[in-house]
Short mmCIF file of C-alpha atoms in Angstrom, two decimals:
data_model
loop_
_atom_site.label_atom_id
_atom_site.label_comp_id
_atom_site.label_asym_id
_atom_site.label_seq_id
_atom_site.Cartn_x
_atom_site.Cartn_y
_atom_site.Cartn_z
CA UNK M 1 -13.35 159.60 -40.21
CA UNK M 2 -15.15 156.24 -38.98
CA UNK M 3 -18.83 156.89 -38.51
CA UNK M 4 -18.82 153.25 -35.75
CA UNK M 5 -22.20 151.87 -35.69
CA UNK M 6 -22.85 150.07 -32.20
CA UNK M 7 -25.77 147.84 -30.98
CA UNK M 8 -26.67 144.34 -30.54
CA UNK M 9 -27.85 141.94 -32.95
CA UNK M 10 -31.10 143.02 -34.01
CA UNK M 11 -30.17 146.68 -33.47
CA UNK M 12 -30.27 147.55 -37.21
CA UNK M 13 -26.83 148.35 -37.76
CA UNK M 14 -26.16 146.77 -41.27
CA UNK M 15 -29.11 148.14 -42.98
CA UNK M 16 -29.08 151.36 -41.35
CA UNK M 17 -25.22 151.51 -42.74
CA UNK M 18 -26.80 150.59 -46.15
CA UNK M 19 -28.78 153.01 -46.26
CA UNK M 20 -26.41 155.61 -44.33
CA UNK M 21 -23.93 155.40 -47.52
CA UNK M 22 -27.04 157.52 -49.73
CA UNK M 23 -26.41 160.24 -47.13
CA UNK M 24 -22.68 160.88 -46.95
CA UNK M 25 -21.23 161.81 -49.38
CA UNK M 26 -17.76 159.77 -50.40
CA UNK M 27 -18.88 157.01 -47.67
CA UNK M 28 -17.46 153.81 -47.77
CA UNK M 29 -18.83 150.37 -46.04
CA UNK M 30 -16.40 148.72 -43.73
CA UNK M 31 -16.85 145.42 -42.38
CA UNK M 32 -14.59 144.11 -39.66
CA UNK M 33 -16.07 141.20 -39.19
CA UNK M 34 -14.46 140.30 -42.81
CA UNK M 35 -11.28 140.49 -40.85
CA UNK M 36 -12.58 137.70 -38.56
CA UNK M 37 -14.00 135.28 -41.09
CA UNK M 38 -9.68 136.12 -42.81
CA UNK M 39 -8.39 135.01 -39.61
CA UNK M 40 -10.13 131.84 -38.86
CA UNK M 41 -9.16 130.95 -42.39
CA UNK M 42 -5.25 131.87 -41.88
CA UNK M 43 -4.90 131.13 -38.07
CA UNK M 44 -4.81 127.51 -36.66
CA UNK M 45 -8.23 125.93 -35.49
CA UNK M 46 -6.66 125.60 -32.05
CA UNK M 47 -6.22 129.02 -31.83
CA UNK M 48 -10.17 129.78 -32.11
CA UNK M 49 -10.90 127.22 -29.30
CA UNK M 50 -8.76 128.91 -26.86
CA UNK M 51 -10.79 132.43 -27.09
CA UNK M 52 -14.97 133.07 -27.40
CA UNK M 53 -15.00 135.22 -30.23
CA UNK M 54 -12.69 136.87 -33.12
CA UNK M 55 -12.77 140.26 -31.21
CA UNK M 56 -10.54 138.41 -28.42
CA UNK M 57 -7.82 138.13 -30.89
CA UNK M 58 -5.16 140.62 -30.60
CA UNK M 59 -4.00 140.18 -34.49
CA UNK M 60 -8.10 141.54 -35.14
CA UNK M 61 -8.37 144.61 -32.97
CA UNK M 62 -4.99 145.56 -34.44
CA UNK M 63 -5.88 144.58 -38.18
CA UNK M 64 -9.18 146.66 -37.28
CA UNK M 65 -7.23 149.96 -37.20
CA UNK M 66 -4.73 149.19 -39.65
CA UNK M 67 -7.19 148.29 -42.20
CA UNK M 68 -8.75 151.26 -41.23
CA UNK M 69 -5.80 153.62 -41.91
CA UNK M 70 -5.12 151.79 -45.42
CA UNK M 71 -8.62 152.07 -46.59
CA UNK M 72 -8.87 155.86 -46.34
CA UNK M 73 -5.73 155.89 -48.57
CA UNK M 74 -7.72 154.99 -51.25
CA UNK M 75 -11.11 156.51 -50.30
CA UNK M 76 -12.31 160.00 -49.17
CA UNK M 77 -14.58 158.18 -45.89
CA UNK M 78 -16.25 158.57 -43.79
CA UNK M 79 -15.82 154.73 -43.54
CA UNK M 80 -19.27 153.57 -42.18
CA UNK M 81 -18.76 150.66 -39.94
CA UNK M 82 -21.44 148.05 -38.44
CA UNK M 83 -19.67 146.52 -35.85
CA UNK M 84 -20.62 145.25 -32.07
CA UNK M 85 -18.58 146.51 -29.78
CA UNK M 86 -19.59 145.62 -26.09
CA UNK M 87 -16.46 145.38 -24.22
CA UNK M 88 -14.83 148.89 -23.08
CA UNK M 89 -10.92 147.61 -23.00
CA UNK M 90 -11.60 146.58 -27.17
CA UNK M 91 -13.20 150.10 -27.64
CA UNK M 92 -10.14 151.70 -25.43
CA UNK M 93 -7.58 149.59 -27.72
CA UNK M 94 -9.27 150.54 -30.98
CA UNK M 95 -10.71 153.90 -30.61
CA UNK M 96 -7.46 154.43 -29.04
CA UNK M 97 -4.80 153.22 -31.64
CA UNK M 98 -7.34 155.59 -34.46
CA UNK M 99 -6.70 158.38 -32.27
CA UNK M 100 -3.18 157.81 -32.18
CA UNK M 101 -3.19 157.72 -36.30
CA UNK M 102 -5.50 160.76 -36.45
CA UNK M 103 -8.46 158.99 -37.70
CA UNK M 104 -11.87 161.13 -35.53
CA UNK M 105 -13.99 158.13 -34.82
CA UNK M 106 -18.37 159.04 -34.59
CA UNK M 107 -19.29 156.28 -32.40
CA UNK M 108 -23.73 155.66 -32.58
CA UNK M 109 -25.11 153.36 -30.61
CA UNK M 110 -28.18 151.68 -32.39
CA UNK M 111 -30.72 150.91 -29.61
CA UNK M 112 -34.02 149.09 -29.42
CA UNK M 113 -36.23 147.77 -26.84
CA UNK M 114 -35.57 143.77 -25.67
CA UNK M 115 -38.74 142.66 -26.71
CA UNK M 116 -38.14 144.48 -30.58
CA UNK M 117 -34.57 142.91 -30.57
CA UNK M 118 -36.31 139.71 -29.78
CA UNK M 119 -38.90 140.22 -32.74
CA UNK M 120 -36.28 140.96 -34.90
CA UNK M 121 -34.09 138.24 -34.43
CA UNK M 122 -36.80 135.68 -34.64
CA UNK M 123 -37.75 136.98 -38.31
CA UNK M 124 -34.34 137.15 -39.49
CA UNK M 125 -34.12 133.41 -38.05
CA UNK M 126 -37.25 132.08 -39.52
CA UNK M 127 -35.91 133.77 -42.86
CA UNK M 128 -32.38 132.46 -42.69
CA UNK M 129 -33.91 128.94 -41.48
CA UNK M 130 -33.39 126.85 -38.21
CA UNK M 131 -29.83 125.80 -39.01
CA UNK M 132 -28.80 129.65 -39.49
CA UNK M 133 -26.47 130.11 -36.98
CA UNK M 134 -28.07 133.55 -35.64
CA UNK M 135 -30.47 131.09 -34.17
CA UNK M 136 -27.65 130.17 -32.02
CA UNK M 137 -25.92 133.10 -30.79
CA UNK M 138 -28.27 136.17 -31.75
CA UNK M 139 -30.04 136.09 -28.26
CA UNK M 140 -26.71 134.65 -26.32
CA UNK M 141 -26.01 138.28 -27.30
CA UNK M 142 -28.04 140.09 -25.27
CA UNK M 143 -26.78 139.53 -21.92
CA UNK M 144 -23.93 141.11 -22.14
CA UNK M 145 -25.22 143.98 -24.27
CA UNK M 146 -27.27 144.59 -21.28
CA UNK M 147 -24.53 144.86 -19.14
CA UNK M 148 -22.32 146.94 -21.33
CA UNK M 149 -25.28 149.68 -22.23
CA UNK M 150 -24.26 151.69 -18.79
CA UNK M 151 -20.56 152.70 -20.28
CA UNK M 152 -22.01 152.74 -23.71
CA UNK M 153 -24.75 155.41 -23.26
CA UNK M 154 -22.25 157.26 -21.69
CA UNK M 155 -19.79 157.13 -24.49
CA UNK M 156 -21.83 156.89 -27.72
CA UNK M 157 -24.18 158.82 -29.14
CA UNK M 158 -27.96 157.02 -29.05
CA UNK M 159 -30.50 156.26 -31.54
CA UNK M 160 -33.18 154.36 -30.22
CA UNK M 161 -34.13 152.31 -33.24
CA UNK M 162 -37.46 150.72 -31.81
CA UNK M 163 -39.79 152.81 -34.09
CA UNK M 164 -37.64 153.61 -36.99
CA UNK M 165 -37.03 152.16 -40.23
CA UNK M 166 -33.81 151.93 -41.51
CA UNK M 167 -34.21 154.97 -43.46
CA UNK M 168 -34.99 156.94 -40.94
CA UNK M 169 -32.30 155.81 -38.76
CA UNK M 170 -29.73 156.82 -41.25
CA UNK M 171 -31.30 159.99 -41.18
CA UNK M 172 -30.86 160.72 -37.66
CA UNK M 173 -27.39 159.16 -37.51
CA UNK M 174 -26.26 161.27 -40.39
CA UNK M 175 -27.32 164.65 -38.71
CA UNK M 176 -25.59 163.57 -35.91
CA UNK M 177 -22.46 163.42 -37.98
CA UNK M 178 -23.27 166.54 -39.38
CA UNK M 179 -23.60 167.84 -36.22
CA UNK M 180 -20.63 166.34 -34.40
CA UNK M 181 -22.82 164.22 -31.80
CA UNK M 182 -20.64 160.90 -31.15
CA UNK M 183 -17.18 162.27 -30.97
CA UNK M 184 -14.93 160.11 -29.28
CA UNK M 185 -12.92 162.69 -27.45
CA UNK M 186 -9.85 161.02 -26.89
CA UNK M 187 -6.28 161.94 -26.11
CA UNK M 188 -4.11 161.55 -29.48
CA UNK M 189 -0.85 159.14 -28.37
CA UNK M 190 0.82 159.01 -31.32
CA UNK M 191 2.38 155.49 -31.81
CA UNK M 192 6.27 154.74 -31.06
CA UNK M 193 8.24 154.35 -33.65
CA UNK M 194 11.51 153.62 -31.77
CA UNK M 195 12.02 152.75 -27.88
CA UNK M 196 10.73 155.26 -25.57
CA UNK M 197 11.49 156.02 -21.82
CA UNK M 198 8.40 156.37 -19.69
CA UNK M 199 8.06 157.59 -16.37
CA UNK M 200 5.17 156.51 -13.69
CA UNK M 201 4.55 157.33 -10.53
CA UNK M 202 3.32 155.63 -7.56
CA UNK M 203 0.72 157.36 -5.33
CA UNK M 204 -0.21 155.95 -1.87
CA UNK M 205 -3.44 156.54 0.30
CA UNK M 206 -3.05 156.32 4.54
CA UNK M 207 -3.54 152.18 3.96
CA UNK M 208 -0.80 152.04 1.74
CA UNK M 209 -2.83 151.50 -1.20
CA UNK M 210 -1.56 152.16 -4.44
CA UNK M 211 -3.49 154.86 -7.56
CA UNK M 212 -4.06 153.18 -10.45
CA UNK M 213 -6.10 155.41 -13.16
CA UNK M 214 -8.05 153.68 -16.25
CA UNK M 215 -6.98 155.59 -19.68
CA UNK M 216 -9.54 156.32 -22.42
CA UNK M 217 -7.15 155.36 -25.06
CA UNK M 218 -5.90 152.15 -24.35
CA UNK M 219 -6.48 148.93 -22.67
CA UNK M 220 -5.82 147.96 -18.98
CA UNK M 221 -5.08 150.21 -15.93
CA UNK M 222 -2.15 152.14 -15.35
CA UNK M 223 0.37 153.90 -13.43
CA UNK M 224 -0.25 158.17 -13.62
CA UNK M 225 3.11 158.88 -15.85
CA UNK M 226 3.83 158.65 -20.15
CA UNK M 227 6.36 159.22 -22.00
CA UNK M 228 9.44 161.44 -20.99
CA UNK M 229 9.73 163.93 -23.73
CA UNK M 230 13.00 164.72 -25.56
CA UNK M 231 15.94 167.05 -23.39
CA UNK M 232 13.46 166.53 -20.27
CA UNK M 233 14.59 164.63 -17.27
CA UNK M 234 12.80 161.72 -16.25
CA UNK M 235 12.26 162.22 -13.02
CA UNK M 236 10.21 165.53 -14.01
CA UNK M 237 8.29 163.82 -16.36
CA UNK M 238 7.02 161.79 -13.61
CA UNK M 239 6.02 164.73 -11.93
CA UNK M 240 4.41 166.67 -14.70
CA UNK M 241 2.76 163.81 -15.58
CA UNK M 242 0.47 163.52 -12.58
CA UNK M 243 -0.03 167.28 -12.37
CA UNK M 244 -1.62 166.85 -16.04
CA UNK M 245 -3.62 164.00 -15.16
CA UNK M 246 -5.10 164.57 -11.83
CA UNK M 247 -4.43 168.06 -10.70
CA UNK M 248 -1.70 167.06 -8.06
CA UNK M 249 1.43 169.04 -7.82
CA UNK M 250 4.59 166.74 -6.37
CA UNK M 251 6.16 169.19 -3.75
CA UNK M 252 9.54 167.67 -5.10
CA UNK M 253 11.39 165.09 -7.56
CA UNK M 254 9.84 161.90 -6.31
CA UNK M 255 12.79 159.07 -5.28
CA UNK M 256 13.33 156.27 -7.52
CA UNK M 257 12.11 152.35 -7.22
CA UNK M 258 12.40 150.47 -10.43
CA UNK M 259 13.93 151.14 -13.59
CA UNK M 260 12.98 148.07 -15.76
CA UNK M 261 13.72 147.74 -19.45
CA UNK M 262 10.86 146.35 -21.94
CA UNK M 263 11.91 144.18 -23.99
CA UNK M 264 10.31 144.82 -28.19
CA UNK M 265 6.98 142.79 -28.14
CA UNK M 266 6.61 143.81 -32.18
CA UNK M 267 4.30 145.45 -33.10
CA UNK M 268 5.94 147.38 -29.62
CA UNK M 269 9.59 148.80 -29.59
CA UNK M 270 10.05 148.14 -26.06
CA UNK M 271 12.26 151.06 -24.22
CA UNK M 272 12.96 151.89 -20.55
CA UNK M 273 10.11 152.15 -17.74
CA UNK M 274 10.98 153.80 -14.51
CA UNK M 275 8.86 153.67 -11.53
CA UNK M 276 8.79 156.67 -9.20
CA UNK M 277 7.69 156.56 -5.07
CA UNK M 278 5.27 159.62 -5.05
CA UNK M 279 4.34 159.53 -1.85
CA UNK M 280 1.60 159.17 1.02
CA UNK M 281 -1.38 161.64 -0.15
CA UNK M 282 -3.65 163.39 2.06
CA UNK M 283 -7.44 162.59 2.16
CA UNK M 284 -7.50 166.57 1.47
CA UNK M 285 -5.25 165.98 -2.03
CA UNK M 286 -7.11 162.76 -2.80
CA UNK M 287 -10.33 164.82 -2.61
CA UNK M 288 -8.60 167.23 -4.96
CA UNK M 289 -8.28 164.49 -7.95
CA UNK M 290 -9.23 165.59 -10.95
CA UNK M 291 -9.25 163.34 -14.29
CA UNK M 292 -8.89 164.84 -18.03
CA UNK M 293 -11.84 162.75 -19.33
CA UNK M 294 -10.18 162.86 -22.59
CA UNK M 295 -7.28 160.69 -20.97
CA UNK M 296 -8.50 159.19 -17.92
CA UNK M 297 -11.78 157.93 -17.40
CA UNK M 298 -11.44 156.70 -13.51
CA UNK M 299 -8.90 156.85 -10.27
CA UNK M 300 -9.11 154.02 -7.98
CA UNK M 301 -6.86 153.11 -4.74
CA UNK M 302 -5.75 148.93 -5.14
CA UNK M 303 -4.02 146.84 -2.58
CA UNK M 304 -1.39 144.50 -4.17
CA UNK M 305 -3.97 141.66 -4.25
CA UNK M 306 -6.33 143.99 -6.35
CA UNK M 307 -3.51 145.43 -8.41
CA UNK M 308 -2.73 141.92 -9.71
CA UNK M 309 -6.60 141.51 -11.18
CA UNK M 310 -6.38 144.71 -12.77
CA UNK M 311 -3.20 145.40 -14.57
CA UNK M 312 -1.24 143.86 -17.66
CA UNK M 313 0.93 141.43 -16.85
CA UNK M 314 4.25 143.40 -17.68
CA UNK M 315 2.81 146.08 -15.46
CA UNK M 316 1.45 144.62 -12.33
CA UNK M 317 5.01 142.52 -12.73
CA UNK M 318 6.68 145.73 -12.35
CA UNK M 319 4.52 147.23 -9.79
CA UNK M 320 5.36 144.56 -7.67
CA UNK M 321 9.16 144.78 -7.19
CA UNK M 322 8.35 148.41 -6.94
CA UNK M 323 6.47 147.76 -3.99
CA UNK M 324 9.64 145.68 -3.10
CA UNK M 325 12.03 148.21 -3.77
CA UNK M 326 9.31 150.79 -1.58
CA UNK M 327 9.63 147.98 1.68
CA UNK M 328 13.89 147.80 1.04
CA UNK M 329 14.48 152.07 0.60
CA UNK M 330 16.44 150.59 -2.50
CA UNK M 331 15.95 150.79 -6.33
CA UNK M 332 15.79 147.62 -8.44
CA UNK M 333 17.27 147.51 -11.65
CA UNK M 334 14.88 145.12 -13.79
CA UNK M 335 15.57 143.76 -17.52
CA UNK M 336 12.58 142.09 -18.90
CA UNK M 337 10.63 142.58 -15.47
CA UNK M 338 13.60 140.36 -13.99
CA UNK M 339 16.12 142.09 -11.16
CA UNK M 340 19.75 142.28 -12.55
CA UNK M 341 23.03 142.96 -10.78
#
C-alpha cells in the first residue's frame, strides 16, 4: 500500500511523513522527487527546457510506479510518500498504473490556510537563506494548488494542517489509514503484456456530437469500449462495454467504421483498435447516463473541433477518419492511424 501525502509547499507533508513512519508499523519513506533529481542527471539538459517540471516527464510518472512495485519487494509498506500532485491526468496515470499492479493507494491531502502556507514558506526561506531556491518557486506554487483543490477535495482524504503540529498530523492521517479514509477506488486494468484488440464505440447526440467519457485510471479522454476479452466477438465487446459504463443497452451489433492497428510504443504492445458507429441517442437515453465512478469520472458530448483539444493524439487521429468513414457509409482500414488498401 502507498499511504500518498498531497498538499502544496508549506503543507507539511515531509515532516508529517517523518513522523507518520513512528505510527505504521513496517512503513517505509518514499521520495519521488529522488527520481527527478536521477533524471536530470541521466537525461539531456535540452530535454528539461522543453517541459516545466520533472512530473511532465513521461520516463518519471512511469519510474514513479515501477519504483513503487520494486520497493515493496523488499519491504512490508505501507510506503509513505510526500509528493505534490496537482494535476488530475498525472494522478489518473499513476494512481492508475498502481491499480493496475494491485498496489491500494491512501491518497491525504495536507491542507492549510494561504496565509499559514505563506508563514511557512517564509521561515523555511529565511532558514535555508535568500539564494535557497524555495524562495523562488515555493509561492509560484500556490496558484495552481488553488485551482486544483476542487478535484482534490473530492478525491483525497483532508487534513487541514493549519493548527496541527506535525505530530499530530500523523496522528490523524494514520487513523485514517486505519480506518480506510483515502481509498482511491479505482478500476484495476491490469497491464498488457502482449497486443490486445479493443473495441470503442461512438455515441452521437441530435447535433451530431460525439461521447467522449474521462476514465479514473488513466490519462486523457476516451471512447466508451476496452478490451475484447478472449472467445468474445468484438463487435459485442463494443456493446457490453457501454452497457457497463453508462447504463445504455445497444438495441443491436453496432456497424463498423475503423479498424486501425497500433503500432508497439514500448513500454505499450500495440494491438488492433476498432471503432464502432453506435448511433444517434435520445435526449431520454442521454438523461439515462450513468458513470461507474470507479471507471469513469465524467461524460461529455464534443464536436470534432473540441474532440481534437481533448484526446491523445493516436486517438483523436482515429476518431477522425471514423467520423470519415461515418460521412462515406464505409469502413477504413488504418495501420498506424494511416488508411491502407
Amino acid at each position: 500500500m502507498i499511504v500518498w501525502l498531497n498538499g502544496t509547499f508549506g503543507a507539511g507533508k515531509t515532516t508529517t511523513a517523518h513522523e507518520l513512519l513512528d505510527l505504521l508499523p513496517g512503513s517505509t519513506l518514499y521520495d519521488p522527487e529522488l527520481l527527478g533529481s536521477g533524471l536530470r542527471l541521466m537525461l539531456p539538459a535540452k530535454r528539461f527546457e522543453e517541459i516545466d517540471d520533472y512530473q511532465d516527464l513521461p520516463a518519471w510518472r512511469r519510474m514513479v510506479v515501477d519504483t513503487a512495485a520494486a520497493l515493496l519487494t523488499e519491504v512490508p509498506g505501507p510506503l509513505v510518500t510526500p509528493m505534490t500532485l496537482l494535476r488530475q491526468e498525472y494522478r489518473d496515470e499513476i494512481f492508475g498504473s498502481l491499480a493496475a499492479r494491485r498496489i491500494p493507494v491512501r491518497h491525504v491531502l495536507l491542507h492549510a490556510e494561504e496565509t499559514i502556507l505563506r508563514a511557512r514558506m517564509a521561515e523555511r526561506e529565511d532558514a535555508l537563506g535568500d539564494t535557497a531556491p524555495a524562495r523562488r518557486w515555493s509561492p509560484e506554487h500556490l496558484g495552481p494548488y488553488a485551482d486544483a483543490l476542487p478535484w482534490l477535495q473530492g478525491d483525497a482524504h483532508v487534513v487541514d494542517t493549519t493548527r496541527l503540529t506535525p505530530r499530530q498530523t500523523a496522528e490523524r492521517v494514520a487513523e485514517a489509514v486505519r480506518t480506510g479514509a483515502g481509498a482511491c477506488d479505482i478500476v484495476q486494468t491490469p497491464e498488457p503484456t502482449a497486443e490486445t484488440l479493443a473495441a470503442g464505440v461512438l455515441l452521437f447526440d441530435d447535433q451530431d456530437r460525439v461521447l467522449l467519457v474521462d476514465p479514473t485510471y488513466k490519462a486523457g479522454w476516451e471512447f466508451p469500449g476496452g478490451v475484447v476479452e478472449r472467445g468474445e466477438a468484438p463487435a459485442r465487446a463494443g456493446v457490453r462495454e457501454v452497457a457497463e459504463e453508462l447504463g445504455i443497452e445497444l438495441p443491436r451489433a453496432p456497424r463498423l467504421l475503423v479498424l486501425d492497428w497500433e503500432a508497439p510504443n514500448p513500454p505499450g504492445f500495440g494491438g488492433l483498435r476498432l471503432l464502432y458507429d453506435g448511433g444517434t441517442l435520445t435526449d431520454e437515453r442521454i438523461s439515462k447516463l450513468l458513470l461507474p465512478g470507479a471507471e469513469l469520472r465524467d461524460w461529455r458530448f464534443a464536436t470534432e473541433a473540441e474532440a481534437e483539444k481533448m484526446l491523445p493524439p493516436v486517438r483523436w487521429n482515429r476518431l477522425r477518419w471514423a467520423l470519415r468513414a461515418r460521412e462515406r457509409g464505409c469502413p477504413l482500414h488504418l495501420e498506424a492511424g494511416v488508411p491502407v488498401g
